[in-house]
Amino acid sequence: MRLFRRRSSGASFSPAESATLRPSFSGPVEAPFYLVSMAGYPNFGDELIARRWIEHLAIHRPDEEVWLDCRFPGTASALFGGLHPRLRVTDAVFRAVEDSLRGSRRPVEDIVAHLGTPLYDAPLLALREARSLHLLGGGFVNAVWPENAHLVRAMRAAAEISGAPLLATGQGLAPFGEEQLTGFDHVGVRDAASAEKLSISSGVDDAYLVEQAPERVDDQEPELVLCVQSDALDEGSFERLVAHVREIVGSLGIPRERTRYVEALPGGDYAGFERLKDLVAEDGFVPFTSFWRGQLAPAAHQVWITTRFHHHLVASLHGARGMALSARSGYYDVKHGSLVELGSGWRVSDGTGEVPTLADLEHPGSFEDAITRKRREAELLYGTA
């Protein structure tokens, strides 16, 4: 079933167009909703975005089948199991891309269109029969990771066969590569640079897809939370950022016993902990799995110093103050800047410049508008319960 008209270039619909293009979900359940995501690695931001969409569909489309296509379906099954009653997890798109790049070397469009191997023809058939094809948000379709353009090409090939609408939300395309989501029926981006590139209005990150803004609780002594990544960095920036964090921690005056280190990318964030663990409470390292399961809950009494974008987003959403450290120019500065523009109140630093005191850090403003905008986008794409 075609839910949208195919558009010749990536663009968001105007409100008038949106009113005429809302899909109808009356009648029997047909083909599944199909989500393509970088989840499963795991990395907190990618997992959080996938969870937001799965939870939204569980509330508003609980009777319809949902497929999540991601890098490591076994890990994703453990992370998202039970969130949606009809969730299925696969890696068909990712296997087709891997075969195209390092296996058969056939164009990924040819693999999707003409099949050719019993290893994954069956899941590719499911991809080609999807009701809609939705590229979930994140900052992975850009010049930093040019191979990911093959994911988009595979989705286009499947849509050409099925006529399913191509959807993309919460995209961060800077620094810009060749892939601009041409031909997608709906494109949402999360930062001004990406919006300007595509000549559309800027949206917000998919992690703002929540039912309501979380309660802000600030009834404890300030607690400090740290995270400095060692991956996807400008050359030499790791040492500079670690040194800058040391200076900031000394200036804030929050004691070691109230300091935690929260991992977003297992392994990739541990190097920062190794360098800073003398500043962290003895039991203060919170690995990804523990954070995912709620061992440390973001809260308004906290102060965060982190390179990770979704740490910034989630902590500020809960009212926490903080500093965002830009680990890669043209990429992380754009990402963190988009949250500051929404009202996070956080300072953004590349590891140089002044060292703030606790009094210098501002509490975030309200994110009600961001939540409302994301929920409206989700309702446009999937309707309401």
XYZ file of C-alpha atoms in Angstrom:
385
model
C 0.000 0.000 0.000
C 1.400 3.403 -0.956
C 0.958 5.837 1.924
C 2.756 8.822 0.431
C 3.581 10.198 -2.957
C 7.175 9.685 -4.005
C 9.051 12.968 -3.963
C 11.892 13.812 -6.304
C 14.185 15.138 -3.564
C 14.508 14.918 0.194
C 12.153 17.397 1.815
C 9.729 17.818 4.657
C 6.054 18.276 3.886
C 4.370 21.591 4.559
C 1.479 21.550 7.067
C -1.020 21.732 4.194
C 0.578 18.736 2.450
C 0.820 16.825 5.716
C -2.903 17.154 6.310
C -3.624 15.352 3.029
C -0.914 12.713 3.381
C -1.642 11.197 6.757
C -1.789 7.418 6.305
C -4.938 5.474 6.991
C -4.494 2.446 9.240
C -8.054 1.163 9.135
C -8.669 -2.383 8.054
C -6.591 -5.542 8.552
C -2.910 -5.496 9.464
C -0.807 -5.702 6.327
C 2.943 -5.539 5.838
C 5.168 -4.446 8.740
C 6.625 -1.096 9.589
C 10.344 -1.365 8.890
C 12.942 0.617 10.864
C 16.601 0.886 9.813
C 18.884 1.880 12.666
C 22.505 1.968 13.809
C 21.394 0.282 17.049
C 22.857 -2.942 18.370
C 26.538 -2.000 18.594
C 25.765 -0.819 21.331
C 26.085 2.965 21.608
C 23.758 4.790 23.994
C 22.506 7.361 21.475
C 21.689 4.868 18.724
C 20.020 2.521 21.194
C 18.020 5.343 22.760
C 16.675 6.519 19.393
C 15.587 3.004 18.461
C 13.955 2.538 21.860
C 12.031 5.791 21.505
C 10.467 4.709 18.188
C 9.772 1.153 19.341
C 8.103 2.420 22.517
C 6.083 4.948 20.525
C 4.841 2.229 18.174
C 4.095 -0.032 21.133
C 1.766 2.651 22.516
C 0.177 3.793 19.268
C 0.509 0.746 16.935
C 0.667 -2.260 19.312
C -1.146 -4.646 16.972
C 1.081 -4.062 13.960
C 4.283 -5.872 13.165
C 7.499 -3.860 13.491
C 10.855 -4.892 12.068
C 14.102 -3.338 13.310
C 17.049 -3.719 10.924
C 20.343 -3.039 12.686
C 24.000 -4.046 12.886
C 23.834 -6.699 15.609
C 20.325 -8.116 16.014
C 21.308 -10.382 18.909
C 22.370 -7.439 21.051
C 19.363 -5.418 19.916
C 17.013 -8.261 20.841
C 18.426 -8.226 24.378
C 18.178 -4.430 24.631
C 14.668 -4.032 23.176
C 13.022 -7.355 23.986
C 9.522 -6.866 25.359
C 9.179 -3.216 24.324
C 6.755 -3.995 21.484
C 4.594 -7.128 21.374
C 5.242 -7.713 17.650
C 8.863 -6.602 17.291
C 11.193 -8.609 15.066
C 14.900 -7.856 14.667
C 17.022 -8.485 11.581
C 20.176 -7.300 9.827
C 19.147 -7.716 6.173
C 20.145 -4.218 5.048
C 23.454 -4.344 6.892
C 24.338 -7.768 5.504
C 23.526 -6.623 1.980
C 25.772 -3.592 2.433
C 28.578 -5.717 3.872
C 28.306 -8.132 0.920
C 28.392 -5.226 -1.508
C 31.444 -3.623 0.087
C 33.523 -6.656 1.060
C 31.914 -9.800 -0.312
C 30.421 -10.250 -3.761
C 31.129 -6.560 -4.612
C 27.791 -6.379 -6.409
C 26.020 -3.013 -6.174
C 23.777 -3.071 -3.131
C 20.814 -2.172 -5.359
C 21.440 -5.337 -7.381
C 21.604 -7.477 -4.250
C 18.275 -6.109 -2.978
C 16.542 -6.262 -6.363
C 17.779 -9.606 -7.693
C 18.749 -11.525 -4.536
C 21.043 -14.443 -5.289
C 22.079 -16.128 -2.045
C 20.249 -18.364 0.437
C 22.325 -16.725 3.201
C 19.973 -13.759 3.444
C 17.473 -13.785 0.579
C 14.624 -14.495 3.022
C 15.165 -11.367 5.164
C 15.662 -9.292 2.009
C 12.227 -10.448 0.847
C 10.801 -9.133 4.114
C 12.537 -5.801 3.462
C 10.975 -5.644 0.006
C 7.505 -6.318 1.408
C 7.578 -3.633 4.117
C 4.714 -1.202 4.595
C 7.102 1.724 5.097
C 10.883 2.085 5.270
C 12.069 4.408 8.028
C 15.691 5.493 8.495
C 15.918 6.332 12.178
C 17.839 9.358 13.312
C 21.460 9.909 14.174
C 24.595 11.377 12.708
C 25.789 8.494 10.580
C 24.861 9.450 6.988
C 27.600 11.984 6.279
C 31.201 12.404 5.188
C 32.559 10.910 8.423
C 31.177 7.468 7.501
C 30.652 7.497 3.702
C 29.968 3.739 3.592
C 26.648 4.334 5.346
C 25.300 5.880 2.141
C 24.877 2.254 1.013
C 22.169 1.815 3.677
C 20.150 4.541 2.002
C 20.765 3.028 -1.436
C 19.494 -0.346 -0.219
C 16.338 1.270 1.151
C 15.723 3.062 -2.141
C 16.094 -0.212 -4.028
C 13.529 -1.910 -1.789
C 11.118 1.011 -2.153
C 11.383 0.859 -5.933
C 10.086 -2.713 -5.750
C 7.371 -2.297 -3.127
C 6.352 1.327 -3.512
C 6.732 1.717 0.255
C 7.277 5.289 1.451
C 10.833 6.249 2.357
C 11.006 8.093 5.669
C 13.932 9.665 7.524
C 13.788 11.456 10.866
C 16.223 13.195 13.192
C 19.066 13.166 10.689
C 22.368 14.968 11.205
C 24.056 15.205 7.798
C 27.060 17.407 8.648
C 29.817 17.218 7.554
C 28.122 16.681 4.229
C 28.858 13.777 1.940
C 27.272 12.879 -1.370
C 24.116 11.320 0.131
C 21.338 13.884 0.655
C 18.346 11.515 1.018
C 17.096 12.304 -2.468
C 13.785 10.647 -3.292
C 12.612 10.268 0.300
C 8.959 10.979 0.977
C 9.652 12.576 4.337
C 12.913 13.927 5.741
C 13.409 15.417 9.190
C 16.761 16.813 10.322
C 17.937 17.805 13.785
C 20.255 20.764 13.191
C 20.268 24.047 11.306
C 23.203 23.134 9.064
C 21.431 20.020 7.741
C 18.186 21.960 7.288
C 19.946 24.663 5.307
C 21.652 22.073 3.130
C 18.317 20.484 2.202
C 16.361 23.768 2.178
C 13.884 22.505 4.768
C 12.907 23.513 8.288
C 15.041 22.213 11.120
C 13.532 19.579 13.368
C 14.826 17.873 16.511
C 16.581 14.662 17.446
C 14.519 11.476 17.642
C 15.366 11.086 21.333
C 12.795 13.815 22.056
C 10.054 11.330 21.113
C 8.619 10.935 24.619
C 5.059 10.993 25.868
C 5.779 13.946 28.123
C 8.687 15.917 29.529
C 10.325 14.129 32.472
C 9.910 15.550 35.954
C 12.872 17.611 37.109
C 14.002 16.680 40.616
C 16.673 18.851 42.264
C 16.583 17.853 45.924
C 20.130 16.576 46.499
C 23.648 17.897 46.736
C 25.253 18.483 43.307
C 26.529 15.293 41.694
C 29.126 15.337 38.927
C 28.963 13.017 35.894
C 31.851 12.635 33.437
C 32.446 10.984 30.057
C 35.248 11.588 27.540
C 35.220 9.463 24.397
C 38.311 8.169 22.613
C 36.698 7.476 19.214
C 35.696 9.761 16.299
C 38.049 12.519 17.457
C 40.100 15.258 15.883
C 43.765 14.339 16.055
C 45.220 15.240 19.428
C 41.914 16.213 20.973
C 41.682 13.337 23.482
C 44.631 14.546 25.556
C 43.407 18.127 25.398
C 39.884 17.208 26.484
C 41.059 15.028 29.369
C 43.280 17.826 30.627
C 40.434 20.327 30.324
C 38.092 18.057 32.281
C 40.634 17.925 35.088
C 40.677 21.699 35.228
C 36.876 21.942 35.251
C 36.483 19.299 37.968
C 38.911 21.217 40.146
C 37.011 24.456 39.568
C 33.553 22.995 40.296
C 34.531 21.759 43.736
C 32.231 18.726 43.756
C 33.956 16.036 45.828
C 35.167 12.755 44.404
C 32.633 10.673 46.335
C 29.828 12.437 44.411
C 31.473 12.012 41.005
C 30.473 9.316 38.493
C 31.717 8.297 35.061
C 28.967 7.088 32.697
C 29.878 5.071 29.625
C 27.943 5.578 26.374
C 30.088 3.453 24.031
C 31.521 0.351 25.712
C 35.275 0.351 25.342
C 35.404 3.619 23.451
C 34.645 5.588 26.614
C 36.701 3.484 29.003
C 39.991 5.119 28.010
C 38.684 8.402 29.403
C 37.769 6.701 32.665
C 41.259 5.218 32.935
C 42.724 8.708 32.694
C 40.247 10.294 35.117
C 39.442 7.549 37.612
C 41.369 9.281 40.398
C 38.637 11.956 40.236
C 35.783 9.422 40.309
C 34.253 7.670 43.320
C 35.607 4.191 44.034
C 32.351 2.638 42.829
C 31.603 5.457 40.396
C 32.137 3.813 37.007
C 28.732 3.168 35.384
C 29.099 0.896 32.330
C 26.706 1.176 29.403
C 24.573 -1.796 30.447
C 24.078 -0.448 33.966
C 23.190 3.009 32.636
C 20.756 1.444 30.153
C 19.076 -0.421 32.999
C 18.709 2.721 35.082
C 21.508 2.365 37.646
C 22.130 6.106 37.306
C 19.147 8.275 36.439
C 19.730 11.741 34.922
C 18.442 14.448 37.274
C 18.404 18.199 37.759
C 20.850 18.171 40.694
C 23.589 16.786 38.447
C 26.347 18.535 36.534
C 27.593 16.733 33.413
C 30.875 17.161 31.548
C 30.709 14.983 28.454
C 31.673 14.658 24.822
C 28.632 12.471 24.089
C 25.714 14.164 22.330
C 22.948 12.027 23.807
C 24.363 12.424 27.315
C 23.919 16.155 26.688
C 20.388 15.655 25.361
C 19.091 13.333 28.075
C 20.766 15.071 31.007
C 19.549 18.523 29.947
C 16.059 17.129 29.261
C 16.005 16.133 32.943
C 17.205 19.588 34.004
C 20.910 18.941 34.564
C 23.520 21.648 34.022
C 26.670 20.883 32.119
C 29.460 21.363 29.635
C 29.549 19.664 26.243
C 33.011 18.985 24.882
C 33.367 18.993 21.090
C 35.619 16.130 20.086
C 35.443 16.671 16.323
C 35.015 20.013 14.589
C 32.311 20.170 11.935
C 30.533 17.231 13.571
C 30.238 17.339 17.358
C 30.167 21.126 17.521
C 27.167 21.076 15.163
C 25.438 18.394 17.225
C 25.977 20.001 20.612
C 25.166 23.418 19.172
C 21.739 22.183 18.095
C 20.866 21.402 21.724
C 22.124 24.762 22.944
C 19.846 26.394 20.358
C 16.924 24.439 21.843
C 17.722 25.851 25.281
C 19.981 23.329 27.034
C 21.938 26.176 28.604
C 25.134 24.128 28.411
C 28.499 25.536 27.467
C 30.268 23.995 24.466
C 34.060 23.823 24.457
C 36.745 22.234 22.291
C 38.948 21.786 25.343
C 40.327 25.302 25.369
C 39.165 28.551 26.892
C 37.936 29.544 30.322
C 37.208 27.103 33.099
C 33.772 27.721 34.646
C 32.765 27.558 38.275
C 29.590 25.864 39.396
C 27.829 29.243 39.565
C 28.659 29.886 35.904
C 26.614 26.912 34.657
C 22.962 27.515 33.802
C 20.011 25.197 34.247
C 18.254 24.210 30.986
C 15.062 25.779 29.762
C 11.930 23.851 28.817
C 11.972 21.315 25.998
C 8.193 21.125 25.662
C 8.319 22.599 22.165
C 10.914 20.055 21.001
C 8.832 17.194 22.403
C 5.671 18.523 20.764
C 7.378 18.899 17.381
C 8.742 15.357 17.502
C 5.413 13.872 18.546
C 3.648 15.690 15.693
C 6.161 14.235 13.250
C 5.590 10.757 14.639
C 1.818 11.195 14.380
C 2.197 12.285 10.768
C 4.144 9.159 9.911
C 2.261 6.560 11.979
C -1.029 8.110 13.006
C -2.400 7.947 16.553
C -3.868 5.154 18.600
